[in-house]
Amino acid sequence: MTPARASRGLVASGLGCTLGTRRLFDGLDFALEPGAWLELGGDNGSGKSTLLRIVAGLIAPQDGSLSWAGQAVRRGDPAWHACLLYQGHASGWKDAFGARENLRVQSLLDLPGLDPADRERRIDAALDRAGIARQRHLPYARRSAGQRRRIALARLALAGRPLWLLDEPNTALDAQGQALFAELLDAHLAAGGCAIVATHLPVPAAGPRATLRLTPPAQTRRGAPAP
């Protein structure tokens, strides 16, 4: 996808990032228009999670820029953060809360201003969609890895933010959970949303996708010329 086609969506130009003494990526360009998603691949440690955190505004790149809907993305801008849903490796859920209580707290951030009764209806519908309605009050700490992932799926079913940034969202899910994630992603894309999904597993989503595999730039010894 070209930046011109993606002027209504997300455009990354010349992104570069160094962690410690290690250069993760250089001159990274991609563009993502509404209704499409980017499948982000690469070996462990290649920078997938770091790239998601850069787009989410949690860390700053050393080089390059980001724009959304034709406007420059500014790290820390509340308007930008209101556009995106970020799910990283750290869940952020409260161990002592059940799925319903966790989603209620999260929905106050994802969907501010909702009528309380409407909020509860949406939460119940999301729990049902994720297949965990019967265990809605089971504390997060007592759930299996797959059930914990289903709470994250319920959040996807509930939230209405246009850009999803997801780090290994299908890990630990059974076949039914994998299919549900693909359905949620397709519904999000059909509604005009877009997504970046870092994954090592195939995602059977039907929506238009681009692929980006991160590979580290050539590392040279100090004092040695680049090949």
Tab-separated table of C-alpha atoms in Angstrom:
chain	number	residue	atom	x	y	z
A	1	MET	CA	0.000	0.000	0.000
A	2	THR	CA	1.253	3.458	-0.804
A	3	PRO	CA	1.068	6.472	1.500
A	4	ALA	CA	-1.160	8.265	-1.007
A	5	ARG	CA	-3.790	5.543	-0.773
A	6	ALA	CA	-3.575	5.495	3.006
A	7	SER	CA	-3.980	9.235	3.627
A	8	ARG	CA	-7.145	8.497	5.632
A	9	GLY	CA	-5.312	5.930	7.752
A	10	LEU	CA	-1.890	5.319	9.273
A	11	VAL	CA	1.380	6.163	7.495
A	12	ALA	CA	4.870	5.416	8.825
A	13	SER	CA	7.815	7.105	7.111
A	14	GLY	CA	11.448	6.204	7.704
A	15	LEU	CA	11.009	4.767	11.192
A	16	GLY	CA	14.220	3.733	12.914
A	17	CYS	CA	14.817	2.442	16.425
A	18	THR	CA	17.832	1.497	18.534
A	19	LEU	CA	17.613	-0.289	21.866
A	20	GLY	CA	20.870	-0.144	23.791
A	21	THR	CA	23.567	-0.725	21.196
A	22	ARG	CA	21.328	-2.772	18.912
A	23	ARG	CA	19.654	-1.297	15.859
A	24	LEU	CA	16.263	-2.974	15.473
A	25	PHE	CA	15.106	-1.422	12.216
A	26	ASP	CA	16.001	1.350	9.791
A	27	GLY	CA	14.027	3.371	7.261
A	28	LEU	CA	10.780	1.508	7.906
A	29	ASP	CA	7.905	2.618	5.666
A	30	PHE	CA	4.359	1.298	5.602
A	31	ALA	CA	0.854	2.595	5.074
A	32	LEU	CA	-2.445	1.263	6.279
A	33	GLU	CA	-5.797	2.436	4.984
A	34	PRO	CA	-9.187	1.980	6.684
A	35	GLY	CA	-10.595	-1.496	6.124
A	36	ALA	CA	-7.200	-3.219	5.929
A	37	TRP	CA	-4.717	-4.742	8.348
A	38	LEU	CA	-0.984	-5.284	8.571
A	39	GLU	CA	0.356	-8.706	9.523
A	40	LEU	CA	3.616	-8.069	11.369
A	41	GLY	CA	6.120	-10.917	11.438
A	42	GLY	CA	9.720	-11.528	12.371
A	43	ASP	CA	11.920	-13.606	14.650
A	44	ASN	CA	11.861	-13.203	18.426
A	45	GLY	CA	13.619	-9.957	19.280
A	46	SER	CA	13.239	-8.493	15.792
A	47	GLY	CA	11.349	-5.454	17.087
A	48	LYS	CA	7.672	-6.314	16.561
A	49	SER	CA	6.606	-5.354	20.078
A	50	THR	CA	8.803	-2.258	19.975
A	51	LEU	CA	7.201	-1.126	16.723
A	52	LEU	CA	3.726	-1.529	18.205
A	53	ARG	CA	4.787	0.504	21.239
A	54	ILE	CA	6.150	3.229	18.967
A	55	VAL	CA	2.866	3.449	17.064
A	56	ALA	CA	0.980	3.445	20.377
A	57	GLY	CA	3.059	6.402	21.548
A	58	LEU	CA	4.603	4.554	24.481
A	59	ILE	CA	8.162	5.049	23.226
A	60	ALA	CA	9.638	7.409	20.642
A	61	PRO	CA	11.494	6.292	17.509
A	62	GLN	CA	14.996	7.620	16.917
A	63	ASP	CA	14.099	8.414	13.309
A	64	GLY	CA	11.057	8.906	11.128
A	65	SER	CA	7.472	9.970	11.650
A	66	LEU	CA	3.886	8.755	11.869
A	67	SER	CA	0.677	10.317	10.594
A	68	TRP	CA	-2.968	9.438	11.073
A	69	ALA	CA	-5.695	10.690	8.731
A	70	GLY	CA	-3.186	13.087	7.213
A	71	GLN	CA	-2.147	14.623	10.535
A	72	ALA	CA	1.209	14.136	12.267
A	73	VAL	CA	1.009	11.839	15.279
A	74	ARG	CA	2.304	13.500	18.449
A	75	ARG	CA	3.393	11.262	21.295
A	76	GLY	CA	1.234	11.893	24.350
A	77	ASP	CA	-1.593	13.512	22.375
A	78	PRO	CA	-4.895	12.458	24.042
A	79	ALA	CA	-6.736	12.714	20.723
A	80	TRP	CA	-4.331	10.195	19.185
A	81	HIS	CA	-4.553	7.778	22.109
A	82	ALA	CA	-8.357	7.926	21.872
A	83	CYS	CA	-8.093	6.520	18.323
A	84	LEU	CA	-6.236	3.338	19.194
A	85	LEU	CA	-6.665	0.135	21.134
A	86	TYR	CA	-3.359	-1.369	22.235
A	87	GLN	CA	-3.003	-4.869	23.655
A	88	GLY	CA	0.563	-5.854	24.519
A	89	HIS	CA	2.064	-8.797	26.385
A	90	ALA	CA	1.131	-7.349	29.774
A	91	SER	CA	-2.598	-7.843	30.117
A	92	GLY	CA	-3.398	-4.958	32.427
A	93	TRP	CA	-6.323	-6.887	33.948
A	94	LYS	CA	-6.847	-6.990	37.710
A	95	ASP	CA	-6.207	-10.461	39.157
A	96	ALA	CA	-8.952	-10.224	41.785
A	97	PHE	CA	-11.628	-8.984	39.352
A	98	GLY	CA	-13.865	-11.173	37.252
A	99	ALA	CA	-14.196	-10.689	33.504
A	100	ARG	CA	-17.238	-8.473	33.923
A	101	GLU	CA	-15.589	-6.175	36.466
A	102	ASN	CA	-12.396	-5.927	34.396
A	103	LEU	CA	-14.325	-5.061	31.255
A	104	ARG	CA	-16.411	-2.502	33.102
A	105	VAL	CA	-13.260	-0.659	34.228
A	106	GLN	CA	-11.702	-0.882	30.755
A	107	SER	CA	-14.879	0.280	29.027
A	108	LEU	CA	-14.806	3.534	31.007
A	109	LEU	CA	-11.635	4.312	29.061
A	110	ASP	CA	-12.580	2.763	25.710
A	111	LEU	CA	-16.179	3.999	25.635
A	112	PRO	CA	-16.529	7.078	27.834
A	113	GLY	CA	-19.889	8.763	28.224
A	114	LEU	CA	-22.094	5.712	27.708
A	115	ASP	CA	-25.369	5.396	29.566
A	116	PRO	CA	-24.689	2.963	32.452
A	117	ALA	CA	-27.441	0.568	31.401
A	118	ASP	CA	-26.179	0.564	27.807
A	119	ARG	CA	-22.656	-0.072	29.073
A	120	GLU	CA	-23.778	-3.132	31.026
A	121	ARG	CA	-25.687	-4.489	28.014
A	122	ARG	CA	-22.642	-4.089	25.795
A	123	ILE	CA	-20.391	-5.765	28.337
A	124	ASP	CA	-22.760	-8.729	28.623
A	125	ALA	CA	-22.942	-9.021	24.823
A	126	ALA	CA	-19.140	-8.937	24.555
A	127	LEU	CA	-18.743	-11.633	27.210
A	128	ASP	CA	-21.276	-13.790	25.412
A	129	ARG	CA	-19.505	-13.265	22.093
A	130	ALA	CA	-16.203	-14.304	23.660
A	131	GLY	CA	-17.747	-17.444	25.145
A	132	ILE	CA	-17.098	-16.583	28.794
A	133	ALA	CA	-20.514	-15.265	29.900
A	134	ARG	CA	-21.113	-18.211	32.272
A	135	GLN	CA	-17.801	-17.514	34.052
A	136	ARG	CA	-18.048	-13.746	34.093
A	137	HIS	CA	-17.343	-13.494	37.838
A	138	LEU	CA	-14.405	-15.937	37.988
A	139	PRO	CA	-11.309	-13.966	39.109
A	140	TYR	CA	-8.741	-13.338	36.417
A	141	ALA	CA	-6.010	-14.992	38.510
A	142	ARG	CA	-7.889	-18.312	38.443
A	143	ARG	CA	-8.310	-18.437	34.677
A	144	SER	CA	-6.334	-20.504	32.192
A	145	ALA	CA	-4.162	-18.792	29.575
A	146	GLY	CA	-6.819	-19.400	26.929
A	147	GLN	CA	-9.606	-17.970	29.080
A	148	ARG	CA	-7.501	-14.892	29.780
A	149	ARG	CA	-7.107	-14.389	26.067
A	150	ARG	CA	-10.866	-14.579	25.694
A	151	ILE	CA	-11.248	-11.588	28.020
A	152	ALA	CA	-9.011	-9.709	25.579
A	153	LEU	CA	-11.303	-10.885	22.751
A	154	ALA	CA	-14.278	-9.551	24.699
A	155	ARG	CA	-12.573	-6.176	24.847
A	156	LEU	CA	-12.165	-6.240	21.058
A	157	ALA	CA	-15.866	-7.027	20.726
A	158	LEU	CA	-16.711	-4.141	23.057
A	159	ALA	CA	-14.377	-1.292	22.133
A	160	GLY	CA	-15.057	1.080	19.251
A	161	ARG	CA	-11.612	2.487	18.490
A	162	PRO	CA	-10.548	2.660	14.834
A	163	LEU	CA	-6.947	1.393	15.102
A	164	TRP	CA	-6.070	-1.898	16.789
A	165	LEU	CA	-2.464	-2.622	17.805
A	166	LEU	CA	-2.288	-6.257	18.896
A	167	ASP	CA	0.745	-8.211	20.082
A	168	GLU	CA	0.308	-11.990	19.648
A	169	PRO	CA	-3.465	-11.837	20.261
A	170	ASN	CA	-4.099	-15.440	19.179
A	171	THR	CA	-1.519	-17.139	21.413
A	172	ALA	CA	-3.037	-19.808	23.734
A	173	LEU	CA	-6.398	-19.768	21.947
A	174	ASP	CA	-8.026	-23.015	20.840
A	175	ALA	CA	-9.384	-23.440	17.297
A	176	GLN	CA	-12.701	-21.865	18.226
A	177	GLY	CA	-10.935	-18.893	19.800
A	178	GLN	CA	-8.724	-18.470	16.723
A	179	ALA	CA	-11.821	-18.389	14.513
A	180	LEU	CA	-13.514	-15.896	16.819
A	181	PHE	CA	-10.511	-13.578	16.683
A	182	ALA	CA	-10.608	-13.680	12.877
A	183	GLU	CA	-14.342	-12.887	12.937
A	184	LEU	CA	-13.803	-9.919	15.244
A	185	LEU	CA	-10.981	-8.617	13.080
A	186	ASP	CA	-13.073	-8.951	9.912
A	187	ALA	CA	-15.996	-7.130	11.547
A	188	HIS	CA	-13.654	-4.343	12.647
A	189	LEU	CA	-12.279	-3.974	9.131
A	190	ALA	CA	-15.738	-4.054	7.571
A	191	ALA	CA	-16.713	-1.136	9.826
A	192	GLY	CA	-13.799	0.912	8.472
A	193	GLY	CA	-11.254	0.116	11.165
A	194	CYS	CA	-7.670	-0.985	10.615
A	195	ALA	CA	-5.159	-3.010	12.597
A	196	ILE	CA	-1.537	-4.007	13.052
A	197	VAL	CA	-1.235	-7.571	14.338
A	198	ALA	CA	2.110	-9.011	15.439
A	199	THR	CA	1.788	-12.780	15.236
A	200	HIS	CA	3.649	-16.031	14.667
A	201	LEU	CA	0.394	-17.861	13.933
A	202	PRO	CA	-1.792	-17.714	10.827
A	203	VAL	CA	-4.862	-15.496	11.107
A	204	PRO	CA	-7.749	-16.747	8.913
A	205	ALA	CA	-9.228	-13.269	8.461
A	206	ALA	CA	-10.747	-12.414	5.095
A	207	GLY	CA	-10.133	-8.660	5.216
A	208	PRO	CA	-7.462	-7.044	3.012
A	209	ARG	CA	-4.015	-7.440	4.486
A	210	ALA	CA	-0.442	-6.373	3.903
A	211	THR	CA	2.533	-8.184	5.391
A	212	LEU	CA	5.668	-6.773	6.970
A	213	ARG	CA	8.456	-8.987	8.262
A	214	LEU	CA	11.043	-7.257	10.414
A	215	THR	CA	14.673	-8.176	9.870
A	216	PRO	CA	17.495	-6.361	11.650
A	217	PRO	CA	19.699	-4.094	9.533
A	218	ALA	CA	23.214	-5.328	8.865
A	219	GLN	CA	25.361	-4.837	11.959
A	220	THR	CA	28.961	-3.796	11.347
A	221	ARG	CA	31.991	-4.052	13.610
A	222	ARG	CA	33.305	-0.794	14.992
A	223	GLY	CA	35.777	0.612	12.502
A	224	ALA	CA	34.782	-1.840	9.766
A	225	PRO	CA	33.104	-0.581	6.594
A	226	ALA	CA	29.589	-1.717	5.808
A	227	PRO	CA	29.524	-4.365	3.045
